[in-house]
PDB file of N, CA and C in Angstrom:
ATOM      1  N   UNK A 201      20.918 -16.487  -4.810  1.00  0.00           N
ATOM      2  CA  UNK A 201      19.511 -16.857  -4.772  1.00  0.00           C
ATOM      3  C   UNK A 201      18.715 -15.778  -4.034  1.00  0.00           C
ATOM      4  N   UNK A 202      17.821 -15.652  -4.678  1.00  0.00           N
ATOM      5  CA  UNK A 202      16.727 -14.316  -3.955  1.00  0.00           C
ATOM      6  C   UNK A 202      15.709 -15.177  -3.051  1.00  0.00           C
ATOM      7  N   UNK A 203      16.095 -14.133  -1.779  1.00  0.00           N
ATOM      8  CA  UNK A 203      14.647 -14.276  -0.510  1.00  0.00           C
ATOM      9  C   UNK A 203      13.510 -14.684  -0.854  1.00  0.00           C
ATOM     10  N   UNK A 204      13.057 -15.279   0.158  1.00  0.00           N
ATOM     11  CA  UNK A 204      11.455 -15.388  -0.403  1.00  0.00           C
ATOM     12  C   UNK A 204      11.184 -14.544   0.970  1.00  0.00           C
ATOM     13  N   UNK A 205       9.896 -13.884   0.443  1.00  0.00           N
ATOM     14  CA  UNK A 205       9.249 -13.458   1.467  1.00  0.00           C
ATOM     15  C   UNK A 205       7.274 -13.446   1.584  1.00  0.00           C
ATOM     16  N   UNK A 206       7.231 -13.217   2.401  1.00  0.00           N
ATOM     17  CA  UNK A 206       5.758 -13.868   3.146  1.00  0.00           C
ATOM     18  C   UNK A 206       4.964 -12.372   2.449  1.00  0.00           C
ATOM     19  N   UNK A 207       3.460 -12.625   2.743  1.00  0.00           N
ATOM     20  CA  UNK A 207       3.169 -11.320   2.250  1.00  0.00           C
ATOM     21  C   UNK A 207       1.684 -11.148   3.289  1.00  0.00           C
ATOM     22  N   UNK A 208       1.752 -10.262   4.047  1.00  0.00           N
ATOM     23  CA  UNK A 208       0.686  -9.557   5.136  1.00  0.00           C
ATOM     24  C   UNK A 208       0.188  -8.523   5.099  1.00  0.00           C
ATOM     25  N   UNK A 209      -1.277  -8.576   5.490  1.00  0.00           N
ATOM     26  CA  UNK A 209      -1.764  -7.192   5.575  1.00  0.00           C
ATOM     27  C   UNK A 209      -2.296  -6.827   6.949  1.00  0.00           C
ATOM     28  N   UNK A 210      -2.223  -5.643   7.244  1.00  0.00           N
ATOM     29  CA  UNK A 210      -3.053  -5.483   8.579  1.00  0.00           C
ATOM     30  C   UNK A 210      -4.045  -4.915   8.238  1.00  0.00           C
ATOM     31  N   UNK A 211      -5.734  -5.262   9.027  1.00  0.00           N
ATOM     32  CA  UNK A 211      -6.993  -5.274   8.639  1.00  0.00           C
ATOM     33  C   UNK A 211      -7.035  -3.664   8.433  1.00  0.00           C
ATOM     34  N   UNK A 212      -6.149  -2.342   8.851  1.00  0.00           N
ATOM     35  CA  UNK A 212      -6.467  -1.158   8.338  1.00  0.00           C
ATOM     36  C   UNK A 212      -6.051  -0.928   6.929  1.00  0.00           C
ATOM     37  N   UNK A 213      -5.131  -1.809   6.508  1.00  0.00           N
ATOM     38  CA  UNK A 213      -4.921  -1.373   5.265  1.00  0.00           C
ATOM     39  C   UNK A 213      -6.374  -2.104   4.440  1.00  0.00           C
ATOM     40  N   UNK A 214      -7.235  -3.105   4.586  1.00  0.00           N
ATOM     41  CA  UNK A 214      -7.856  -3.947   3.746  1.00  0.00           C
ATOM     42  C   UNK A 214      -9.482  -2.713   3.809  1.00  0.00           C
ATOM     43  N   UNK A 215      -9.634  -1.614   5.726  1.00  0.00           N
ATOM     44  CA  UNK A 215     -10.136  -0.965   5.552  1.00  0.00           C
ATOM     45  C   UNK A 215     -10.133   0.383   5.056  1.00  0.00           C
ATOM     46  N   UNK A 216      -8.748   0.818   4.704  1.00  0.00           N
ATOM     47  CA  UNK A 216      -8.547   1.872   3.781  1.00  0.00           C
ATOM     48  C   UNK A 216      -8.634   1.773   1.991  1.00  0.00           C
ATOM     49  N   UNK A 217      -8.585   0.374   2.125  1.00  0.00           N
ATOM     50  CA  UNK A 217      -8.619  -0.433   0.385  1.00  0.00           C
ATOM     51  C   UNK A 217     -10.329  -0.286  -0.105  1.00  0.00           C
ATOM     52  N   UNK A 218     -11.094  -0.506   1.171  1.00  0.00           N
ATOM     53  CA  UNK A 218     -12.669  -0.841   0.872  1.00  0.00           C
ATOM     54  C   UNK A 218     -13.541   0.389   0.743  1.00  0.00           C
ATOM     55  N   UNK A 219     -12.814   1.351   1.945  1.00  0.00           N
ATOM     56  CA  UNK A 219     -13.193   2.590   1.676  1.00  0.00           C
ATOM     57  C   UNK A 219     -12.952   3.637   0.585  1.00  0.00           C
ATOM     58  N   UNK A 220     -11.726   3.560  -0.141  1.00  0.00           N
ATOM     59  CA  UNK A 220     -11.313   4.166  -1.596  1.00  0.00           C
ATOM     60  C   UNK A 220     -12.544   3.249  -2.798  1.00  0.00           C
ATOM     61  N   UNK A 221     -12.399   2.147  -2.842  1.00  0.00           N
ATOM     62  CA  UNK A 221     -13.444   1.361  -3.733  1.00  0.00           C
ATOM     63  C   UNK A 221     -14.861   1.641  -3.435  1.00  0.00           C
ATOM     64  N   UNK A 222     -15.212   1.771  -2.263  1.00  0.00           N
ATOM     65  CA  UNK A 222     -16.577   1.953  -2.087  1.00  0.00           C
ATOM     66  C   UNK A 222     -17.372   3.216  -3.110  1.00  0.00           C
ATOM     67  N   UNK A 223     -15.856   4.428  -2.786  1.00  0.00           N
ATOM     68  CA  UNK A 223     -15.886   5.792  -3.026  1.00  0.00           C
ATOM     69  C   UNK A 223     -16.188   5.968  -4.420  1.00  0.00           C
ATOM     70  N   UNK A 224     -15.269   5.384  -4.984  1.00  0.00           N
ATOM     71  CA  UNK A 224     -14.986   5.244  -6.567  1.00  0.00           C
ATOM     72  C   UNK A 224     -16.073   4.583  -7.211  1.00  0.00           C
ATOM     73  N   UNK A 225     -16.491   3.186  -6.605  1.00  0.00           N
ATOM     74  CA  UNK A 225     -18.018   2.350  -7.338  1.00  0.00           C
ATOM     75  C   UNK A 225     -19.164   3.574  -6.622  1.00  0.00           C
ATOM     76  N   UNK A 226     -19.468   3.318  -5.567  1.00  0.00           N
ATOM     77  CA  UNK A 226     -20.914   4.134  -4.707  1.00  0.00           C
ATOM     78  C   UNK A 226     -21.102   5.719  -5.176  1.00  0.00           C
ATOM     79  N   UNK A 227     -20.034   6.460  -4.916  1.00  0.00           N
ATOM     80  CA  UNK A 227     -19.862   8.001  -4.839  1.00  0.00           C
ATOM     81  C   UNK A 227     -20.220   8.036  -6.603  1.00  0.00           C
ATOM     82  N   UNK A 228     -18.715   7.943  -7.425  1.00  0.00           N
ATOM     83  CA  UNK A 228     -18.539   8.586  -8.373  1.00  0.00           C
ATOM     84  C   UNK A 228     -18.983   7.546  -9.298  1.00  0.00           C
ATOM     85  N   UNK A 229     -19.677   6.261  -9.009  1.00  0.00           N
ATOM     86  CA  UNK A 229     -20.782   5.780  -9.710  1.00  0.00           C
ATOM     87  C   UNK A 229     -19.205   4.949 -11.086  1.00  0.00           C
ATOM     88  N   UNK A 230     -18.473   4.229 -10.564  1.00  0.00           N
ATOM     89  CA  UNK A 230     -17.380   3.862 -11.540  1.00  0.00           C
ATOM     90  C   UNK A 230     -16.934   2.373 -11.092  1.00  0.00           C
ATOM     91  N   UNK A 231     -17.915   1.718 -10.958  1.00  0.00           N
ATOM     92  CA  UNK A 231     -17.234   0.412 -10.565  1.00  0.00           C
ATOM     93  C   UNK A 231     -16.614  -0.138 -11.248  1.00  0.00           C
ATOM     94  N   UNK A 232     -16.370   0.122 -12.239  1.00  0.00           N
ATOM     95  CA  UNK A 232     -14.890  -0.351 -13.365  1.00  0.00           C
ATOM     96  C   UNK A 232     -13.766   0.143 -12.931  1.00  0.00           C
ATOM     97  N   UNK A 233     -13.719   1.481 -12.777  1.00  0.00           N
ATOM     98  CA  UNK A 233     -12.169   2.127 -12.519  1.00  0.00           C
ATOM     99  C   UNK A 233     -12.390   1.381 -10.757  1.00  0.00           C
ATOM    100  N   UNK A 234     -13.565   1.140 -10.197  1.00  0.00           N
ATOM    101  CA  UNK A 234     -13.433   0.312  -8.507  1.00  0.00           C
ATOM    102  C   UNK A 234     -12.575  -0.568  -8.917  1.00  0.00           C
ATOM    103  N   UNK A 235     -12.638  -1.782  -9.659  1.00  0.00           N
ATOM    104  CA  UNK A 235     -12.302  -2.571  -9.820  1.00  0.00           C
ATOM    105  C   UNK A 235     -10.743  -2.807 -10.386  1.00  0.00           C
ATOM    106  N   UNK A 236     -10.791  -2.145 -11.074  1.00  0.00           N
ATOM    107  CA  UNK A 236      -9.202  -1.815 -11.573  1.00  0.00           C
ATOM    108  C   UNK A 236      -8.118  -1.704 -11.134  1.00  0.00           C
ATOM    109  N   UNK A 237      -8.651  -0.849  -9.992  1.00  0.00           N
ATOM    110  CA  UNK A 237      -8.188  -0.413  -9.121  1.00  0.00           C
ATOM    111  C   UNK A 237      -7.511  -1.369  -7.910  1.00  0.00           C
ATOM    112  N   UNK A 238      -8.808  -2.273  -7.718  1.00  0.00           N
ATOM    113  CA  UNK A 238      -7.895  -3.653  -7.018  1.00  0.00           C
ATOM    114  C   UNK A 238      -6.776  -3.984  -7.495  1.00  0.00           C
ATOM    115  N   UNK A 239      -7.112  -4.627  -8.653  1.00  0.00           N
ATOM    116  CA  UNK A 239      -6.717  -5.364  -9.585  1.00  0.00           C
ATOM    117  C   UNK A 239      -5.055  -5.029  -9.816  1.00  0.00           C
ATOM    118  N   UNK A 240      -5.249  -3.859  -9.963  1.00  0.00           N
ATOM    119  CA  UNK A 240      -3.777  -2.305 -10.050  1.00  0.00           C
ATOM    120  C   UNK A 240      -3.228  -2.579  -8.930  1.00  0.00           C
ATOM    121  N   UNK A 241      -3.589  -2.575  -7.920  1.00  0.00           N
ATOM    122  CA  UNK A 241      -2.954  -2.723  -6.461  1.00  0.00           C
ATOM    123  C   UNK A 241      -2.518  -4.064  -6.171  1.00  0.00           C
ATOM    124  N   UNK A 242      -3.296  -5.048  -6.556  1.00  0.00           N
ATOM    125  CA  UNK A 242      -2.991  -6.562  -6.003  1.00  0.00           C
ATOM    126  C   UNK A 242      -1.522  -6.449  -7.055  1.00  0.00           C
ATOM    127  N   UNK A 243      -1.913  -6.657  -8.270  1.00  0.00           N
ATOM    128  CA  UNK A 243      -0.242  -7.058  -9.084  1.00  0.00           C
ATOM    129  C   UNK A 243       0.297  -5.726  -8.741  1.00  0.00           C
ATOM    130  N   UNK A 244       0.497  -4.707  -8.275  1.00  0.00           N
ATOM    131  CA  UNK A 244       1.439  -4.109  -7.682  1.00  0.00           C
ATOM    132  C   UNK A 244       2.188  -4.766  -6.321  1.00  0.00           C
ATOM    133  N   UNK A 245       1.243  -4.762  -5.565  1.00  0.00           N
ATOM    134  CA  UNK A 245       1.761  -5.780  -4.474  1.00  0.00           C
ATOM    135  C   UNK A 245       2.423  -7.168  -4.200  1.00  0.00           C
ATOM    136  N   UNK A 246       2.073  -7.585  -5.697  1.00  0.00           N
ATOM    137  CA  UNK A 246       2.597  -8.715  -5.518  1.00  0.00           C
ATOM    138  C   UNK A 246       3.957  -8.829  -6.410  1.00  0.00           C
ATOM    139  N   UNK A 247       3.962  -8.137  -6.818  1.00  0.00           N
ATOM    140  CA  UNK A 247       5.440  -7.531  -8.281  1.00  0.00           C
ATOM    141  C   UNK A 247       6.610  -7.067  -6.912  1.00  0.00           C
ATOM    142  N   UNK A 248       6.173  -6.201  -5.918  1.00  0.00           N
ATOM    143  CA  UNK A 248       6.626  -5.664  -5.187  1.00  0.00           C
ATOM    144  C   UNK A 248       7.371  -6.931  -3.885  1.00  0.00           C
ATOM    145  N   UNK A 249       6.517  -7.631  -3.838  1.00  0.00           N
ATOM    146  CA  UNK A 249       7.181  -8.698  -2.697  1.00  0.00           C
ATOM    147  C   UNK A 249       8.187  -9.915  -3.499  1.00  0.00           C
ATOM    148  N   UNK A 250       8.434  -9.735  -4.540  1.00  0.00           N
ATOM    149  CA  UNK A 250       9.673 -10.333  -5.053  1.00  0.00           C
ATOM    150  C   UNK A 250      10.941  -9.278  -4.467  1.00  0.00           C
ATOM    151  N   UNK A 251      11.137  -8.464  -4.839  1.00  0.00           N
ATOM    152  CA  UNK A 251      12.249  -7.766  -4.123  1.00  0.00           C
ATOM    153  C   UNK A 251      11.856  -6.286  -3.294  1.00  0.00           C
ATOM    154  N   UNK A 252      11.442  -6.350  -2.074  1.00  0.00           N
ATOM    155  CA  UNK A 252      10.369  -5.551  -1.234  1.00  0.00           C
ATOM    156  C   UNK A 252      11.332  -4.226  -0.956  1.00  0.00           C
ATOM    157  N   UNK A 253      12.542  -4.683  -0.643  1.00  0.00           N
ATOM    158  CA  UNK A 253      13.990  -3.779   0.652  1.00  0.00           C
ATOM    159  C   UNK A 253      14.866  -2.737  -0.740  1.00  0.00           C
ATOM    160  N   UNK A 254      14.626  -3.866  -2.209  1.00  0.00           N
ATOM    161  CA  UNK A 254      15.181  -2.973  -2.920  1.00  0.00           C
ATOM    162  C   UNK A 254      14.459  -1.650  -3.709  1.00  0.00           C
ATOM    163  N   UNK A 255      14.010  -0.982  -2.720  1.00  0.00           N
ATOM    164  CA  UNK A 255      13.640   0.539  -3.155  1.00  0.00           C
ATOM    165  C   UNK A 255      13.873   1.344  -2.108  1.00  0.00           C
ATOM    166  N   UNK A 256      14.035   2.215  -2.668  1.00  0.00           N
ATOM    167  CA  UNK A 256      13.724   4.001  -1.865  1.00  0.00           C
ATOM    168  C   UNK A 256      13.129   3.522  -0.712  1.00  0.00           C
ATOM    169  N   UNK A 257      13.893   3.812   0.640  1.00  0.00           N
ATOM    170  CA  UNK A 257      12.604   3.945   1.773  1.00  0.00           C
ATOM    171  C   UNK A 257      11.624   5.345   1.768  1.00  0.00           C
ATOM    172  N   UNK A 258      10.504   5.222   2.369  1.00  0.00           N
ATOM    173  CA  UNK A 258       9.718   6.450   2.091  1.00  0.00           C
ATOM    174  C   UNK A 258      10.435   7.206   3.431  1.00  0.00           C
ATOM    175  N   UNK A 259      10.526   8.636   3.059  1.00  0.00           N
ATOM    176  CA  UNK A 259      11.426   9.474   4.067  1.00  0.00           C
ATOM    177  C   UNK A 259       9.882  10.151   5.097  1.00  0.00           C
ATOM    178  N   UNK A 260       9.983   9.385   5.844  1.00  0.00           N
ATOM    179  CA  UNK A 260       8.766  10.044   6.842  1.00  0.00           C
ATOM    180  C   UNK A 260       9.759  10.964   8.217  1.00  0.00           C
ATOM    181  N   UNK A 261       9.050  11.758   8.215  1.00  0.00           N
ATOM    182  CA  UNK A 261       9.206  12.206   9.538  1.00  0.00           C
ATOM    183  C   UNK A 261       9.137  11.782  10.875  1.00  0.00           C
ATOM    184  N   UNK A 262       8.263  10.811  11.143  1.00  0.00           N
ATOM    185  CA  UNK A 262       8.853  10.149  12.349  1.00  0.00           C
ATOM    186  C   UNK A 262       9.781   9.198  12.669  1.00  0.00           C
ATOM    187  N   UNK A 263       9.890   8.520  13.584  1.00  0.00           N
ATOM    188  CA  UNK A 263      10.881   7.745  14.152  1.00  0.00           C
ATOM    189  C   UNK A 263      10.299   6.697  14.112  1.00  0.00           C
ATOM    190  N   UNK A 264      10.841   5.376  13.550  1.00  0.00           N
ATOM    191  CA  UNK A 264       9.970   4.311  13.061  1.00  0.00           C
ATOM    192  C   UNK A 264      11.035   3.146  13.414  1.00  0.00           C
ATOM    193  N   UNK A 265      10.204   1.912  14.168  1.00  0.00           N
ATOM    194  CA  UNK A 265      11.000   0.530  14.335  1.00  0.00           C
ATOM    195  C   UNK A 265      11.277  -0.037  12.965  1.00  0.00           C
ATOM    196  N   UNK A 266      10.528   0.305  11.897  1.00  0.00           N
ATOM    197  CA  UNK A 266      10.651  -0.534  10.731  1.00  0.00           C
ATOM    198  C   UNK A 266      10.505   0.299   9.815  1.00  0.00           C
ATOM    199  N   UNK A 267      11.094   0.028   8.666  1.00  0.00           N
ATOM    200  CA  UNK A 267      11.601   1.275   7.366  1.00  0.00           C
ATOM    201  C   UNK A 267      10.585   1.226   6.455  1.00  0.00           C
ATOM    202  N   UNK A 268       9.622   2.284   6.297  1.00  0.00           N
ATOM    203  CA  UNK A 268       7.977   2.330   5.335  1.00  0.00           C
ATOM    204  C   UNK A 268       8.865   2.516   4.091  1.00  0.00           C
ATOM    205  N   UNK A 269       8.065   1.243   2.958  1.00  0.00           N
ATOM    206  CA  UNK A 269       8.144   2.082   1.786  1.00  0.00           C
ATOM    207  C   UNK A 269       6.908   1.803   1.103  1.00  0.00           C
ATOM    208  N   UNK A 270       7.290   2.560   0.259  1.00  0.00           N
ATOM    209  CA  UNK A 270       5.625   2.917  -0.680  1.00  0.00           C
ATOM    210  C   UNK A 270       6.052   2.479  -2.176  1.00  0.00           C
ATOM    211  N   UNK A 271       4.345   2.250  -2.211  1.00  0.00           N
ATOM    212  CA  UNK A 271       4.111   1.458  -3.426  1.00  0.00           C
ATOM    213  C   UNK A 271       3.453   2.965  -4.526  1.00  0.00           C
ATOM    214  N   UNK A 272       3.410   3.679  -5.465  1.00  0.00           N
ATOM    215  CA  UNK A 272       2.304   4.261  -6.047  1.00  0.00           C
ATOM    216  C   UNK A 272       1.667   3.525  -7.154  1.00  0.00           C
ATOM    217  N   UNK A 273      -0.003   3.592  -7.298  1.00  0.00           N
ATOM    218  CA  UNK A 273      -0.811   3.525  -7.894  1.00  0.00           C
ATOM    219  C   UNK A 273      -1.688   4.238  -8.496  1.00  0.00           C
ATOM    220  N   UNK A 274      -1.604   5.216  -9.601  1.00  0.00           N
ATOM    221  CA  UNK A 274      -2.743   6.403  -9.427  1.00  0.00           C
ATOM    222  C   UNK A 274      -2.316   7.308  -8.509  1.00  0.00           C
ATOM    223  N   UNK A 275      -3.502   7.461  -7.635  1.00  0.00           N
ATOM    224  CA  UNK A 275      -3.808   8.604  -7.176  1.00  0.00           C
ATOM    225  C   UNK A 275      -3.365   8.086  -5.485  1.00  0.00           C
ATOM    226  N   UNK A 276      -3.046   6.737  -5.340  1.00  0.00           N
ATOM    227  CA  UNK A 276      -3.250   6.463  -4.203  1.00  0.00           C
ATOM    228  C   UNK A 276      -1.282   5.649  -3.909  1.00  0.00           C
ATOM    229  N   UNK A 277      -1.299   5.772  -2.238  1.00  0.00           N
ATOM    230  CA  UNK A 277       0.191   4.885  -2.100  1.00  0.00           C
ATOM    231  C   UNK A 277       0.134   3.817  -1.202  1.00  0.00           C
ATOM    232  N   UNK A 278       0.733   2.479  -1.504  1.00  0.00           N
ATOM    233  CA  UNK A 278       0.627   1.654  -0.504  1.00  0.00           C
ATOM    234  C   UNK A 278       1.851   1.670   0.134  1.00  0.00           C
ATOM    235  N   UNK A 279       1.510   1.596   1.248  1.00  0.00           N
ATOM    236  CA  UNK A 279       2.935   1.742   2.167  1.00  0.00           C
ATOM    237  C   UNK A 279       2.616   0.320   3.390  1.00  0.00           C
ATOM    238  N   UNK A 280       3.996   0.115   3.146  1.00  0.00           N
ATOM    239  CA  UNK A 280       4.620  -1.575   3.668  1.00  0.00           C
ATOM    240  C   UNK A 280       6.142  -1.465   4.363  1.00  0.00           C
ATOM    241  N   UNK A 281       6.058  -2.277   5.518  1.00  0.00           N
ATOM    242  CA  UNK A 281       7.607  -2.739   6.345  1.00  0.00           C
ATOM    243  C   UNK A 281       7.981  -4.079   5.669  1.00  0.00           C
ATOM    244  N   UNK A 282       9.369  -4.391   5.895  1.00  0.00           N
ATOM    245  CA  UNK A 282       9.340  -5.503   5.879  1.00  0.00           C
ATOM    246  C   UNK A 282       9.959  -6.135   7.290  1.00  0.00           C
ATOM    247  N   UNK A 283       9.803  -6.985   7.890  1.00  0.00           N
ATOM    248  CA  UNK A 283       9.949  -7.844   8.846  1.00  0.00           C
ATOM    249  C   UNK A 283      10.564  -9.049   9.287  1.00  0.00           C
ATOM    250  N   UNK A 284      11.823  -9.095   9.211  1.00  0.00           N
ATOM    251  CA  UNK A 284      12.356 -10.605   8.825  1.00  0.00           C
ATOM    252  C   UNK A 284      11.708 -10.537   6.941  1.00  0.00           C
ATOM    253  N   UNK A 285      11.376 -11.950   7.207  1.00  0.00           N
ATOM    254  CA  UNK A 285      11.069 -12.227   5.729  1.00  0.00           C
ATOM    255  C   UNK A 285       9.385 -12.251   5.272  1.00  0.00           C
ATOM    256  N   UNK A 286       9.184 -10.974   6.229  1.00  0.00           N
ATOM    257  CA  UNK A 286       7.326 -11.115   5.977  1.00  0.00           C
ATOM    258  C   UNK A 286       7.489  -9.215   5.370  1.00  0.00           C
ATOM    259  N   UNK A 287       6.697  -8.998   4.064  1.00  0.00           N
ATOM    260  CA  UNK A 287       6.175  -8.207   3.677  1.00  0.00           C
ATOM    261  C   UNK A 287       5.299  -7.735   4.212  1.00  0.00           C
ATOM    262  N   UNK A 288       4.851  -6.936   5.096  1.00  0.00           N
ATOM    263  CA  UNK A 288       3.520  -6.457   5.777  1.00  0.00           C
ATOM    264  C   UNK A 288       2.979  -5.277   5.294  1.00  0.00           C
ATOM    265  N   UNK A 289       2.032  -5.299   4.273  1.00  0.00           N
ATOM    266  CA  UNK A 289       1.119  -4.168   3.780  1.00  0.00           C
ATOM    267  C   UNK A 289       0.322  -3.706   4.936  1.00  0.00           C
ATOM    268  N   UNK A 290       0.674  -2.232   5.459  1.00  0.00           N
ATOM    269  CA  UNK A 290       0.036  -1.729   6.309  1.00  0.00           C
ATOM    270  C   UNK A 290      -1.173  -0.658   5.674  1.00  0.00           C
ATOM    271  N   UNK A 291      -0.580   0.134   4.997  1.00  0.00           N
ATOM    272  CA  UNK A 291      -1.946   1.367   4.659  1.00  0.00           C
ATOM    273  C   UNK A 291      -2.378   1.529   2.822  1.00  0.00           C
ATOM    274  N   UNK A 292      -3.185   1.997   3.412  1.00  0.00           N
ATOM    275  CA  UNK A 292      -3.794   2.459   1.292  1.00  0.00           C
ATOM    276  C   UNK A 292      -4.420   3.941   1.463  1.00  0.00           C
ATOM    277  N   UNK A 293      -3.410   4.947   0.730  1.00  0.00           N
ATOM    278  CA  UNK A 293      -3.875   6.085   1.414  1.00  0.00           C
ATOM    279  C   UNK A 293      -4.120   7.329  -0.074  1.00  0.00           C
ATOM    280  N   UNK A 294      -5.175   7.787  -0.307  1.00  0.00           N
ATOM    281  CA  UNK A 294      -4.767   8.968  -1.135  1.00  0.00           C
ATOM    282  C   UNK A 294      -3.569   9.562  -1.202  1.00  0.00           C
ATOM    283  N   UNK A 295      -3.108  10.041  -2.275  1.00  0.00           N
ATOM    284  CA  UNK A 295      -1.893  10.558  -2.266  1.00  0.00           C
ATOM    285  C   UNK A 295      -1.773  12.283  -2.094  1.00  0.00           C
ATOM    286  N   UNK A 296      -2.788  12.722  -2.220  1.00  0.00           N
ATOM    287  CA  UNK A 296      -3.149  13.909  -1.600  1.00  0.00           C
ATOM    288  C   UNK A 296      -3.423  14.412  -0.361  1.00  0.00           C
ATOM    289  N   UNK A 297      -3.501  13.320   0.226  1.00  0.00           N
ATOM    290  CA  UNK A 297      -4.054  13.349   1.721  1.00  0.00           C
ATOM    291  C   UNK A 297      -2.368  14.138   2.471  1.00  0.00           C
ATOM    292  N   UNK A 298      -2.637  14.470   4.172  1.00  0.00           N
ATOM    293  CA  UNK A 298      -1.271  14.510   4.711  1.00  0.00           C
ATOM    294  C   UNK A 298      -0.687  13.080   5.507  1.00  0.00           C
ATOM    295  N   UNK A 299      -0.412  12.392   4.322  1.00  0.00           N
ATOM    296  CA  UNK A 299       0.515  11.324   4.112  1.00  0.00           C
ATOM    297  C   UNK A 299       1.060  10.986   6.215  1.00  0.00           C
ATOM    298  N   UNK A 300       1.765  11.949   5.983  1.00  0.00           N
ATOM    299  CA  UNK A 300       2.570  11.700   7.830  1.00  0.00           C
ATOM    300  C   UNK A 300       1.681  11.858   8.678  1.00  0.00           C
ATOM    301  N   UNK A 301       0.660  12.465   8.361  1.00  0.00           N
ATOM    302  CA  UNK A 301      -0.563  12.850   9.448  1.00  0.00           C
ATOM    303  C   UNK A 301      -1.204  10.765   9.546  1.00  0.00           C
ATOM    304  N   UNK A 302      -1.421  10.353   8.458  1.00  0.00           N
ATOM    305  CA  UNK A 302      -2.331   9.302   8.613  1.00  0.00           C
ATOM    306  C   UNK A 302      -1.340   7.850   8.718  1.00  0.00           C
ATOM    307  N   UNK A 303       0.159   8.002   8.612  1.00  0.00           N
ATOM    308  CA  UNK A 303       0.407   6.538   8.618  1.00  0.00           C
ATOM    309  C   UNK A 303       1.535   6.823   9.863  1.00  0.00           C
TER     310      UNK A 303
END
């Protein structure tokens, strides 16, 4: 029988989520691909917390209490611990960005 597990976010990931959408509807004038874009991320996230532990951990360079892995979407990666039996979505980050610099 498969785990169940809980599913969390911490409020920087919901402000790295608002700030990419803002960018995409406000900036580049695309509130469709804004929207999609949720949309892309939520059923990613939630496809993902059926079996969270079975992937690739993301190989970061630091020294970490809890093992990051990443989600990709596009252009962007969500990166999540898991915790006992809680999924915790921590960041939403360009994928161009320096990744180890920001999470």
């Amino acid at each position: 029988m498969n785990k169940e597990y809980k599913l969390s976010y911490l409020p920087i990931f919901e402000e790295d989520m608002q700030e990419a959408v803002d960018y995409i509807a406000k900036v580049l004038h695309n509130p469709t691909a804004a929207k999609r874009l949720i949309d892309d991320t939520e059923q990613a996230i939630l496809e993902r917390l059926k079996t969270p532990e079975s992937f690739q951990p993301y190989a970061s360079r630091k020294k970490r209490d809890h093992t990051y892995y990443r989600i990709n979407i596009r252009n962007f990666s969500v990166f999540y611990v898991v915790i006992g039996d809680v999924m915790e979505v921590r960041r939403f980050v360009y994928s161009k960005r320096d990744i180890d610099a920001i999470i």
